[in-house]
Coordinates of C-alpha atoms and ligand atoms in Angstrom, one line a residue:
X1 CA 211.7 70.8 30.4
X2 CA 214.7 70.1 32.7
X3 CA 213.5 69.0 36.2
X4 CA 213.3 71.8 39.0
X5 CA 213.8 74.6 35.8
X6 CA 211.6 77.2 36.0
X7 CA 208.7 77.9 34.3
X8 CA 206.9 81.1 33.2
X9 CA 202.7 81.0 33.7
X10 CA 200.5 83.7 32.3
X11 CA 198.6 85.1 35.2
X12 CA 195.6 85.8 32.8
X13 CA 195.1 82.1 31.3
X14 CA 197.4 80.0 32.8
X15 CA 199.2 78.8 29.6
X16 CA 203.0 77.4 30.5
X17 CA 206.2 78.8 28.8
X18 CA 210.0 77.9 29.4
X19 CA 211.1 81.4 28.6
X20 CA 209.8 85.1 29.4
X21 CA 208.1 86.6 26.7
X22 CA 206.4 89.9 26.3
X23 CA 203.0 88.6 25.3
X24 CA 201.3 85.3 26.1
X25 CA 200.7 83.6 22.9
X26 CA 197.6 81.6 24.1
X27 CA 195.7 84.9 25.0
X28 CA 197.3 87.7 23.9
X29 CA 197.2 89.9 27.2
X30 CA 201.0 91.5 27.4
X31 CA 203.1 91.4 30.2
X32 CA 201.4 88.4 32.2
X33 CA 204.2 85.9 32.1
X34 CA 205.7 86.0 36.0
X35 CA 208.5 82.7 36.9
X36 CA 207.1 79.9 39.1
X37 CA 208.9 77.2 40.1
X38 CA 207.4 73.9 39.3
X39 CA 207.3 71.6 42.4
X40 CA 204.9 69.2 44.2
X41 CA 204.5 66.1 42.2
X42 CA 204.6 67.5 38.8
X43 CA 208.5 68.2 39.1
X44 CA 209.2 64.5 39.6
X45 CA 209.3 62.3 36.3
X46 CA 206.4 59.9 36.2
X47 CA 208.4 57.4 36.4
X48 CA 210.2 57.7 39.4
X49 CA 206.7 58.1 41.2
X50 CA 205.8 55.2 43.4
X51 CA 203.7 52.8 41.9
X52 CA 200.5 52.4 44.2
X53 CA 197.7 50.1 43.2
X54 CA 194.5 51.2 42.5
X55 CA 192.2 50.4 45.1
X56 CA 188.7 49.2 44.4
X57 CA 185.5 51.2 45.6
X58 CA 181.5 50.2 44.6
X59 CA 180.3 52.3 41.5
X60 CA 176.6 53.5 42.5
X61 CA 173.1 53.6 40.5
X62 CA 172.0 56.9 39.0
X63 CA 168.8 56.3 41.3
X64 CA 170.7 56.6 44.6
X65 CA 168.8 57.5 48.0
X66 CA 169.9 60.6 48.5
X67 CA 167.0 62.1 51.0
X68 CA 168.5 65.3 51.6
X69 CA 166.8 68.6 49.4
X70 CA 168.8 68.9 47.0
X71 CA 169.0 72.4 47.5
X72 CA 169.0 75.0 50.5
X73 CA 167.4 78.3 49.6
X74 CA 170.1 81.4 50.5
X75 CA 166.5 83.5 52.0
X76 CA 167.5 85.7 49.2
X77 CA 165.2 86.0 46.5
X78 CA 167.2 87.1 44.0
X79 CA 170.1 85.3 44.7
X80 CA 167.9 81.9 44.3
X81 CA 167.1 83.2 41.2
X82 CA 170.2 83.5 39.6
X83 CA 171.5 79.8 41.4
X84 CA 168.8 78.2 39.8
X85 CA 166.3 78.1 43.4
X86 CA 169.5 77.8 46.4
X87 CA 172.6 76.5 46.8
X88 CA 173.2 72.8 45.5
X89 CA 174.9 70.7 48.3
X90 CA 178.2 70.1 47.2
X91 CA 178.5 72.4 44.8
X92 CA 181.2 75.3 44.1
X93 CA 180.2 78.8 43.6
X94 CA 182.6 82.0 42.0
X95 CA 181.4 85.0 42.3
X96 CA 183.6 87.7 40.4
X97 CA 183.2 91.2 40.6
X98 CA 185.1 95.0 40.6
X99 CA 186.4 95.2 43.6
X100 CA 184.2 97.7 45.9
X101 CA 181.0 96.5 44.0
X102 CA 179.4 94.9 47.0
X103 CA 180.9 91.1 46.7
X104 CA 181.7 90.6 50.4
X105 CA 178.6 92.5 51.6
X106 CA 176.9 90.2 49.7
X107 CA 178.0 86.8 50.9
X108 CA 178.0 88.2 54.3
X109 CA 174.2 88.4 54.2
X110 CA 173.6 85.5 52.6
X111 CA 175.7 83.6 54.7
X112 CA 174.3 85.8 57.9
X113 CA 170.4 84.6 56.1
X114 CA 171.8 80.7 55.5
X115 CA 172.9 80.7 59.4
X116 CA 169.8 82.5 61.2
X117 CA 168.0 79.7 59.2
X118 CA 169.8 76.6 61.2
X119 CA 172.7 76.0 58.7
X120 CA 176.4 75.9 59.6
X121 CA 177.7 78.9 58.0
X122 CA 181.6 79.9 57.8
X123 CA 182.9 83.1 56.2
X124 CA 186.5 83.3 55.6
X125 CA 188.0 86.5 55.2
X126 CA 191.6 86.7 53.4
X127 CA 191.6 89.9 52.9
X128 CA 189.7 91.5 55.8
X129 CA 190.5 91.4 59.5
X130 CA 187.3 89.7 61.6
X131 CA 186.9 92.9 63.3
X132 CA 186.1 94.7 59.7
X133 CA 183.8 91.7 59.1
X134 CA 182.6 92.1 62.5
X135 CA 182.0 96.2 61.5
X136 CA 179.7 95.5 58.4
X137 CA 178.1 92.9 59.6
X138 CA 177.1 95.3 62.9
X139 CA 175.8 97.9 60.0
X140 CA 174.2 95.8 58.0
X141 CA 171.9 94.5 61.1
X142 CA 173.4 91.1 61.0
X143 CA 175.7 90.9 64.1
X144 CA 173.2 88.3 66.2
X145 CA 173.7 85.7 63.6
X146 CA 175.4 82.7 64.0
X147 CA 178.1 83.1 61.3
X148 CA 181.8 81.5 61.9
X149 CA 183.8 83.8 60.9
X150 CA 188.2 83.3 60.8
X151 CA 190.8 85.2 59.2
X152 CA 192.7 82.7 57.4
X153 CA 194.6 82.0 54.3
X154 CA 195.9 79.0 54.7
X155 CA 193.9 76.1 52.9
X156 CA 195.5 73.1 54.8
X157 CA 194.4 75.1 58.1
X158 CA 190.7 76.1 56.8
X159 CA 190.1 72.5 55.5
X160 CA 191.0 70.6 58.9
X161 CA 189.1 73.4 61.1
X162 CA 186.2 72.8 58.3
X163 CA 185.8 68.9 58.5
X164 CA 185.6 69.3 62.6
X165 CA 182.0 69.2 63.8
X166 CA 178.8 69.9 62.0
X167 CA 179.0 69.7 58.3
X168 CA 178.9 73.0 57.3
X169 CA 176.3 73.9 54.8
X170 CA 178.0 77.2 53.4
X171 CA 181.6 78.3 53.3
X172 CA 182.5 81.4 51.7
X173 CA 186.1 82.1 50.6
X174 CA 186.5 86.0 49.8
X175 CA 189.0 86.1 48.2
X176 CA 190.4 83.0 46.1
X177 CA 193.4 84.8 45.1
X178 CA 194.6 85.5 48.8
X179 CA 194.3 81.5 49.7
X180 CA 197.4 79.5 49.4
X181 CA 198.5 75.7 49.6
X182 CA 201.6 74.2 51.3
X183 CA 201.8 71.6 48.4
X184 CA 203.4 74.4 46.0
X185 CA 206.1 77.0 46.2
X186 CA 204.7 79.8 44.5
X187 CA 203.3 82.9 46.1
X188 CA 199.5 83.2 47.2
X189 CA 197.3 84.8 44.3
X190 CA 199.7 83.2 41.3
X191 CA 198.2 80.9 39.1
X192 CA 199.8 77.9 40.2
X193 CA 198.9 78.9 43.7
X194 CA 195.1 79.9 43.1
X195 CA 194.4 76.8 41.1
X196 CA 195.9 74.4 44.1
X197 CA 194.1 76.2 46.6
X198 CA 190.9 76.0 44.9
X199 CA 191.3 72.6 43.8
X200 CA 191.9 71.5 47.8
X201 CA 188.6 73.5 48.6
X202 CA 186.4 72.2 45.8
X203 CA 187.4 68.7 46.5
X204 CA 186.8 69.0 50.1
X205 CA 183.2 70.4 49.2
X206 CA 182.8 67.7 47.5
X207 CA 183.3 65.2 50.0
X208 CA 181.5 66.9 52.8
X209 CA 178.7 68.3 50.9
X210 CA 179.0 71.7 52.0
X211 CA 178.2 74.8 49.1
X212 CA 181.7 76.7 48.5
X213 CA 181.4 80.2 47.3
X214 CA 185.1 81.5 46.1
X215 CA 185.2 84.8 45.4
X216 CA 187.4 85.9 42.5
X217 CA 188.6 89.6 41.9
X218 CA 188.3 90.6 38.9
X219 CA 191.1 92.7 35.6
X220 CA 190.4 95.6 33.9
X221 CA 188.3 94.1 31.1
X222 CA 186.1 92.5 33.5
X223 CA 187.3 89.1 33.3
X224 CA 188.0 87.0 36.4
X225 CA 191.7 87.2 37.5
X226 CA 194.7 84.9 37.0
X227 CA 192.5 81.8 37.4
X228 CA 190.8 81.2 34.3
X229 CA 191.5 77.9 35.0
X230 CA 189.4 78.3 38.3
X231 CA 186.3 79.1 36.2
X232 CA 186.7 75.5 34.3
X233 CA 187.0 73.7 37.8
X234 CA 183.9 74.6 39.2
X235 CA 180.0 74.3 38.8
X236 CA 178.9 78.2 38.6
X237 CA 180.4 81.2 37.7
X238 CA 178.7 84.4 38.6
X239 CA 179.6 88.1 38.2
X240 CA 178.2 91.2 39.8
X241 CA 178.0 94.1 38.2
X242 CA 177.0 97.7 38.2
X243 CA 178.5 101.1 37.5
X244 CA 180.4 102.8 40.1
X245 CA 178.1 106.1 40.3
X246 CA 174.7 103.9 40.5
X247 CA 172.9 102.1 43.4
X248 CA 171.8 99.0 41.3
X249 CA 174.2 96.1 41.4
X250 CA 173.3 93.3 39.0
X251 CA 174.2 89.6 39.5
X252 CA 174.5 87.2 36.5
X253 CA 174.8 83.6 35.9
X254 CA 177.7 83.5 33.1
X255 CA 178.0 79.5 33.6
X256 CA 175.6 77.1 35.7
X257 CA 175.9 73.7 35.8
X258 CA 172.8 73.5 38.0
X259 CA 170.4 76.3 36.8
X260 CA 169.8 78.8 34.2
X261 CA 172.4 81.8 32.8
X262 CA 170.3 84.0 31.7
X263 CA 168.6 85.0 34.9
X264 CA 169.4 87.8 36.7
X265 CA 169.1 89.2 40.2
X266 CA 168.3 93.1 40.9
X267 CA 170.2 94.5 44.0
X268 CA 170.1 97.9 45.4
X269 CA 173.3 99.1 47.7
X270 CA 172.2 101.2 50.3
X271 CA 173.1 102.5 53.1
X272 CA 172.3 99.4 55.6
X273 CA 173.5 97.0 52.7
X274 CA 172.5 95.3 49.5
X275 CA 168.1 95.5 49.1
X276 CA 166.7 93.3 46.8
X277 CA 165.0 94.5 43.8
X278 CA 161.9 92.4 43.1
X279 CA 160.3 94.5 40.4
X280 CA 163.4 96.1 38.5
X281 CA 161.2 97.7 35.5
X282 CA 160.3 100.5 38.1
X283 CA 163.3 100.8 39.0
X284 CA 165.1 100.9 35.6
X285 CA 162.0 103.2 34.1
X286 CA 162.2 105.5 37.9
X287 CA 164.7 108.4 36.0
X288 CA 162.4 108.8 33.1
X289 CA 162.6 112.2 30.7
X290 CA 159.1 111.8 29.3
X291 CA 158.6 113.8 26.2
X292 CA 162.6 113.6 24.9
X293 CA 163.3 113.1 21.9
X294 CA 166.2 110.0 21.7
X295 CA 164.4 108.0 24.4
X296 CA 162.6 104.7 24.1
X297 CA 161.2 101.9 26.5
X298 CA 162.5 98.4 25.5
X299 CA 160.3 95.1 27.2
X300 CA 162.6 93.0 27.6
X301 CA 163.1 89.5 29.4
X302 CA 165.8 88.5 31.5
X303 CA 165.7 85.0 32.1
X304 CA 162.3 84.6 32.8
X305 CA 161.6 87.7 34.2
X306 CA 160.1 90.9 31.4
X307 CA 162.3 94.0 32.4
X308 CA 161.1 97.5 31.1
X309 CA 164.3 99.6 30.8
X310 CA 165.0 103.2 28.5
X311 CA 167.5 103.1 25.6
X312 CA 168.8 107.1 25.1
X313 CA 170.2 107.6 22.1
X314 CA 172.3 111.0 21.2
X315 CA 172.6 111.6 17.4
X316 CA 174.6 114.7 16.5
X317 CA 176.8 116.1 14.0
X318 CA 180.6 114.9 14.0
X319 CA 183.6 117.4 14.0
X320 CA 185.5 114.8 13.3
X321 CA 186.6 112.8 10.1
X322 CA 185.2 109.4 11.7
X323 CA 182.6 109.8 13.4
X324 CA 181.6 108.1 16.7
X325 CA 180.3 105.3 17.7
X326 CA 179.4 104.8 21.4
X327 CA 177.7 101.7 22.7
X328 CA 177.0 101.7 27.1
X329 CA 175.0 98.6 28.1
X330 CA 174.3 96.9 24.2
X331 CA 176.1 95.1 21.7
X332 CA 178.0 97.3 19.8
X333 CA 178.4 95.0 16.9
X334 CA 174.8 95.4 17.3
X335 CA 174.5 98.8 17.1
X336 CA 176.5 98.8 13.8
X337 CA 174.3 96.6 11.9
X338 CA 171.1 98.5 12.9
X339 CA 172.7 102.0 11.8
X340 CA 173.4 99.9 8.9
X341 CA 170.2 98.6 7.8
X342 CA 168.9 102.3 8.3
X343 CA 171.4 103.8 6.1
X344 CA 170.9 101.1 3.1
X345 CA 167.0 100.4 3.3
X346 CA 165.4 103.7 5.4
X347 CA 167.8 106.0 3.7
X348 CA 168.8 107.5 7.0
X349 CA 172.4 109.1 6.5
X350 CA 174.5 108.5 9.6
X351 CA 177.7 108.9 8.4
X352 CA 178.4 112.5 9.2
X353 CA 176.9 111.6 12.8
X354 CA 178.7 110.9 16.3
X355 CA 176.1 108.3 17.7
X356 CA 175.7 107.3 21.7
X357 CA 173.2 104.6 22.5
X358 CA 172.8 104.1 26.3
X359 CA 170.6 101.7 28.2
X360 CA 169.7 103.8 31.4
X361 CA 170.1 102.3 35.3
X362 CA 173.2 100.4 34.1
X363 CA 171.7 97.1 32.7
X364 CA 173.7 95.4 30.0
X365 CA 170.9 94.2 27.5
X366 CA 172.1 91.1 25.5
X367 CA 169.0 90.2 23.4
X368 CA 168.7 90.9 19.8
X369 CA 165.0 92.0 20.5
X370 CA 166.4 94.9 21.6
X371 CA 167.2 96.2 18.2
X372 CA 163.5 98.1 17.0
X373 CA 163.6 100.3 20.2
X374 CA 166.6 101.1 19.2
X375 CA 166.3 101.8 15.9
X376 CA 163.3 103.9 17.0
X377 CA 165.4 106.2 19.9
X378 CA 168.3 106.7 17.3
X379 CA 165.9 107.8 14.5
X380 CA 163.9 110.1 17.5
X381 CA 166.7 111.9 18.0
X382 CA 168.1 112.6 14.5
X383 CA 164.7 113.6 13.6
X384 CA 164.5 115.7 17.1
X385 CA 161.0 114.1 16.9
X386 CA 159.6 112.6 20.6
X387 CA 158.1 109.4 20.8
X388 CA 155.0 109.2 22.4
X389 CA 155.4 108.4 26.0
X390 CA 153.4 105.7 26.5
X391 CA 154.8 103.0 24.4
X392 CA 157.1 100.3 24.5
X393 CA 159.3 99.1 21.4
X394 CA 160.6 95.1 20.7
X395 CA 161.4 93.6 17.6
X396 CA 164.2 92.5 15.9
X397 CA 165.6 93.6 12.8
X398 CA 167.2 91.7 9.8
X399 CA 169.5 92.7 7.3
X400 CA 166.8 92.7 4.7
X401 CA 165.1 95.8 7.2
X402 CA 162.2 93.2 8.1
X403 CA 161.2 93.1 11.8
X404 CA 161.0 89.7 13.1
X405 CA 159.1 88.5 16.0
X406 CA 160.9 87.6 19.1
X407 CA 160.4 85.4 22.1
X408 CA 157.9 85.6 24.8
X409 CA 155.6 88.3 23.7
X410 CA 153.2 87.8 26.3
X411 CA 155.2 88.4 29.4
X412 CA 156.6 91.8 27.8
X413 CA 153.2 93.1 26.8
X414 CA 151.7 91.8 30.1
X415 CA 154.5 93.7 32.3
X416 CA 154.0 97.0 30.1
X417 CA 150.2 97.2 30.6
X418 CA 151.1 96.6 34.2
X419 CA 153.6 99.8 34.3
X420 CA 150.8 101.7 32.7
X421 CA 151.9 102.1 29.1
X422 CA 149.1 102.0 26.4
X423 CA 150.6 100.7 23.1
X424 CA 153.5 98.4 21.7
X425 CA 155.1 98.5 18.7
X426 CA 155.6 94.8 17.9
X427 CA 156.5 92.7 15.1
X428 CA 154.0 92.2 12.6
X429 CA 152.8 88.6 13.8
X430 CA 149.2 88.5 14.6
X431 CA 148.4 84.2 14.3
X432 CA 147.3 83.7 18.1
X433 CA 150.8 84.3 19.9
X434 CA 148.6 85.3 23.0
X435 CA 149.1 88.8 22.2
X436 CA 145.4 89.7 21.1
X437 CA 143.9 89.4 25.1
X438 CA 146.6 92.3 25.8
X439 CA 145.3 95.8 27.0
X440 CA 147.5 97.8 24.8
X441 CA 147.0 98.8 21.4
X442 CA 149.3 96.9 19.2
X443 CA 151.4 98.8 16.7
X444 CA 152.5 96.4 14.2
X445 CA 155.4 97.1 11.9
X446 CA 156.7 94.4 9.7
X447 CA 159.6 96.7 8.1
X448 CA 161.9 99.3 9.6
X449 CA 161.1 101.6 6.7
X450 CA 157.5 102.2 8.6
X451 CA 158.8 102.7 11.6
X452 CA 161.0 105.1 10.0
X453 CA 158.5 106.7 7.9
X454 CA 156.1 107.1 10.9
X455 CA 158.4 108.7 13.4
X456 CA 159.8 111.1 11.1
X457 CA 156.3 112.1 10.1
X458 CA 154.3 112.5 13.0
X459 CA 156.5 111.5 15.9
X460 CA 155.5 114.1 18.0
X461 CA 153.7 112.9 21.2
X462 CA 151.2 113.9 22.4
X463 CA 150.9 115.7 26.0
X464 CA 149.3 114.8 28.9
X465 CA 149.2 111.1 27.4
X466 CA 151.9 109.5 29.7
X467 CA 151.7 106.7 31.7
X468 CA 151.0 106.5 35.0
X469 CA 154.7 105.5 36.6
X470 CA 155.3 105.4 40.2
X471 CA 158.3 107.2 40.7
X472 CA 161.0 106.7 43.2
X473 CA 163.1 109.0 44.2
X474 CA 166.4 108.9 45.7
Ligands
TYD1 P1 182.3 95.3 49.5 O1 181.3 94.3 49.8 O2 183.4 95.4 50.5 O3 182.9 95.1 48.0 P2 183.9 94.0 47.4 O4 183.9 92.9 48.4 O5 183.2 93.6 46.2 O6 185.2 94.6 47.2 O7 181.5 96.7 49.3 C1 182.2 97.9 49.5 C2 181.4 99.0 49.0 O8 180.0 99.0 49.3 C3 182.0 100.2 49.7 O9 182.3 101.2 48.6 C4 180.9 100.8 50.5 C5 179.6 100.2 50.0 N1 178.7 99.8 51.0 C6 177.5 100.5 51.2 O10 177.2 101.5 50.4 N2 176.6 100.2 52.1 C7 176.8 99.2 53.0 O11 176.0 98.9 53.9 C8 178.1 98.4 52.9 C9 178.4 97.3 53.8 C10 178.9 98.8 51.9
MG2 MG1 185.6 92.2 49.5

């Protein structure tokens, strides 16, 4: 490419082309490609750079004396929990998210928590004035805290007001996309832009061992905007989630270079901010419709933590040539094989049915064990026959229509007894898993076909058996 000529970046992945083109070829979103000018170093050849030597520095011993913890707990539970037990000194944080879903409230009580607890804590606001900050905080019950707060966007600014006086031990960005670097052209919250700013940021984290959470907005289909690239460059990404109409707000680990990813932390948004969930199965099983047919409770484990949440399932004739196939909070690949396996091995005939499968309270269930309860709701509500109340379903299920054991039995049984329910339906695997000191009655299946045979047979619950659930309301 000619020096100084422009160049056209896709604002979804970053990938580099010398024309416009409809459609970005490296990931296929349309209409991404916008004209930056290359500048900054990369516009000169290499070989007109100045030649600098390298300079020397001592290479260090993996068993350092580094005396500092390692990590400073946020003082939110849940949060911990998904960082892997507090924020690693040093380390780079993005949290992506819808906007409105509770991001900045969020990091304004964490950092609000990091700074009552003796920490330097500086919140940035790009897109906020300090008095808005100033408002929510005041709501939220955090205005006596001894947050820095600034307006800023500009990184060369934020950096040199940073590295004056106490280390800080949190800096919160909110939003990446707003920042923007003197050392390129481009506008603020263009690729080029958004991966400069950040890299400035990240590196001086690195250096001053502060934790840097960058908050990222977030494109239709849920992935994290324009930088991509961003996601590579740092050591966690985290989303938050939730649906728009619901109070729960769910924060996941999608990459940790420090902790777990398959832990996740249970908010509430409520009126004075975000509450932390600490026991979501009551919260997920709170909306319960004992009795209907279509509705079973899955034990499931996040991470390390058994969650108890409803799958509804809607069987019902199609008007239609194809019929539907609706997935809300599952696989839906998923879904196709199970409705599979019952067709060819259970001789259940779907294909004249519109089918919705729906994990209640908004929770987005990505284990395969998942697949017997909901094999069991679907076949509950084609049948119009209840399942009983008190039981909880897990299992997975093979092509073959065998039901195969799945991890941490246990903890699933142990957290249904504890929510009151009196059976599981389990795989059939009886060779001292821990499962036989359980209070439930254990329902063993080893095929789908029995599960089938049993529910379309006698599925009819039986009253007054329910368990005992404490139920929340509002
Ligand atoms: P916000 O943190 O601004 O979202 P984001 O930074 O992800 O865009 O949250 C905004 C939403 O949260 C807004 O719709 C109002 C709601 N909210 C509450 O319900 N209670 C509260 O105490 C606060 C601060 C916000
Ligand atoms: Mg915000």
């Amino acid at each position: 490419m000619a020096k100084g000529a422009p160049s056209f970046v896709c604002q979804n992945c970053g990938a580099t082309y010398n024309r416009w083109q409809g459609k970005c070829e490296a990931c296929g979103e349309w209409n991404t490609l916008v004209e930056e000018t290359a500048s900054g170093a990369a516009a000169v050849p290499p070989n007109l750079r100045p030649r600098r030597k390298g300079r020397t520095f001592t290479l260090e011993s993996l068993a350092g004396d580094s005396h500092d913890a390692p990590r400073t707990p946020s003082g939110m539970t849940e949060l911990d929990r998904v960082t892997g037990g507090g924020f690693v000194r040093g380390s780079v944080l993005l949290l992506g998210g819808d906007p409105g879903i509770g991001k900045s409230t969020l990091l304004i009580q964490a950092a609000s928590l990091m700074a009552r607890a003796k920490n330097r804590a500086v919140y940035i606001s790009g897109e906020e004035a300090i008095a808005q900050v100033r408002l929510r905080a005041e709501r939220l019950g955090l205005a006596d805290a001894p947050v820095q707060l600034a307006a800023e966007t500009s990184v060369e600014d934020i950096i040199a007001t940073l590295s004056q006086g106490v280390k800080p031990a949190l800096v919160v960005i909110d939003s990446i996309q707003t920042m923007w670097t003197d050392t390129v052209d481009s506008a603020p919250g263009t690729v080029t832009q958004v991966r400069a700013s950040a890299q400035a940021l990240i590196r001086f984290a690195k250096t001053s061992g502060a934790t840097l959470i960058l908050v990222g907005h977030v494109t239709k289909d849920g992935q994290i905007a324009g930088p991509r690239v961003v996601e590579h460059m740092v050591d966690a990404v985290m989303s938050f989630e939730g649906e728009g109409s619901q109070q729960f707000r769910i924060l996941r680990a999608v990459k940790n270079r420090f902790g777990p990813t398959d832990e996740i932390g249970v908010f509430e948004m409520t009126g004075l901010g975000l509450r932390e969930v600490h026991n979501p199965s009551e919260l997920f099983l709170s909306e319960r419709d004992l009795g209907t047919p279509g509705t079973a409770v899955f034990a499931g484990i996040e991470g390390t933590r058994p969650v108890l949440v409803e799958l509804q399932a809607l069987v019902a004739p199609t008007s239609l040539g194809t019929p539907r196939r609706a997935v809300v909070g599952w696989d839906q690949q998923r879904l196709s094989m199970v409705l599979a396996v019952l067709e060819a091995h259970c001789g259940v005939k779907l294909s004249s049915h519109d089918v919705y499968l729906n994990v209640a309270g908004g929770l987005r269930i990505q284990e395969p064990a998942a697949d017997l309860a909901a094999a069991a709701a679907l076949v509950s509500s084609l049948t119009n026959a209840p399942l009983p109340a008190d039981a909880v379903y897990f299992g997975e299920i093979s092509l073959s229509g065998a039901v195969r054991p799945v991890a941490q039995m246990p903890a699933r049984l142990k957290e249904a007894a504890k929510l009151g329910f009196k059976r599981a339906i389990l795989p059939d695997m009886s060779r001292g898993d821990g499962t036989a000191d359980t209070a439930l009655t254990l329902n063993a299946v080893s095929s789908l076909t029995h599960l089938v045979a049993d529910i379309a047979a006698k599925g009819v619950g039986k009253a007054g058996n329910s368990p005992r659930l404490r139920r929340q309301d509002g």
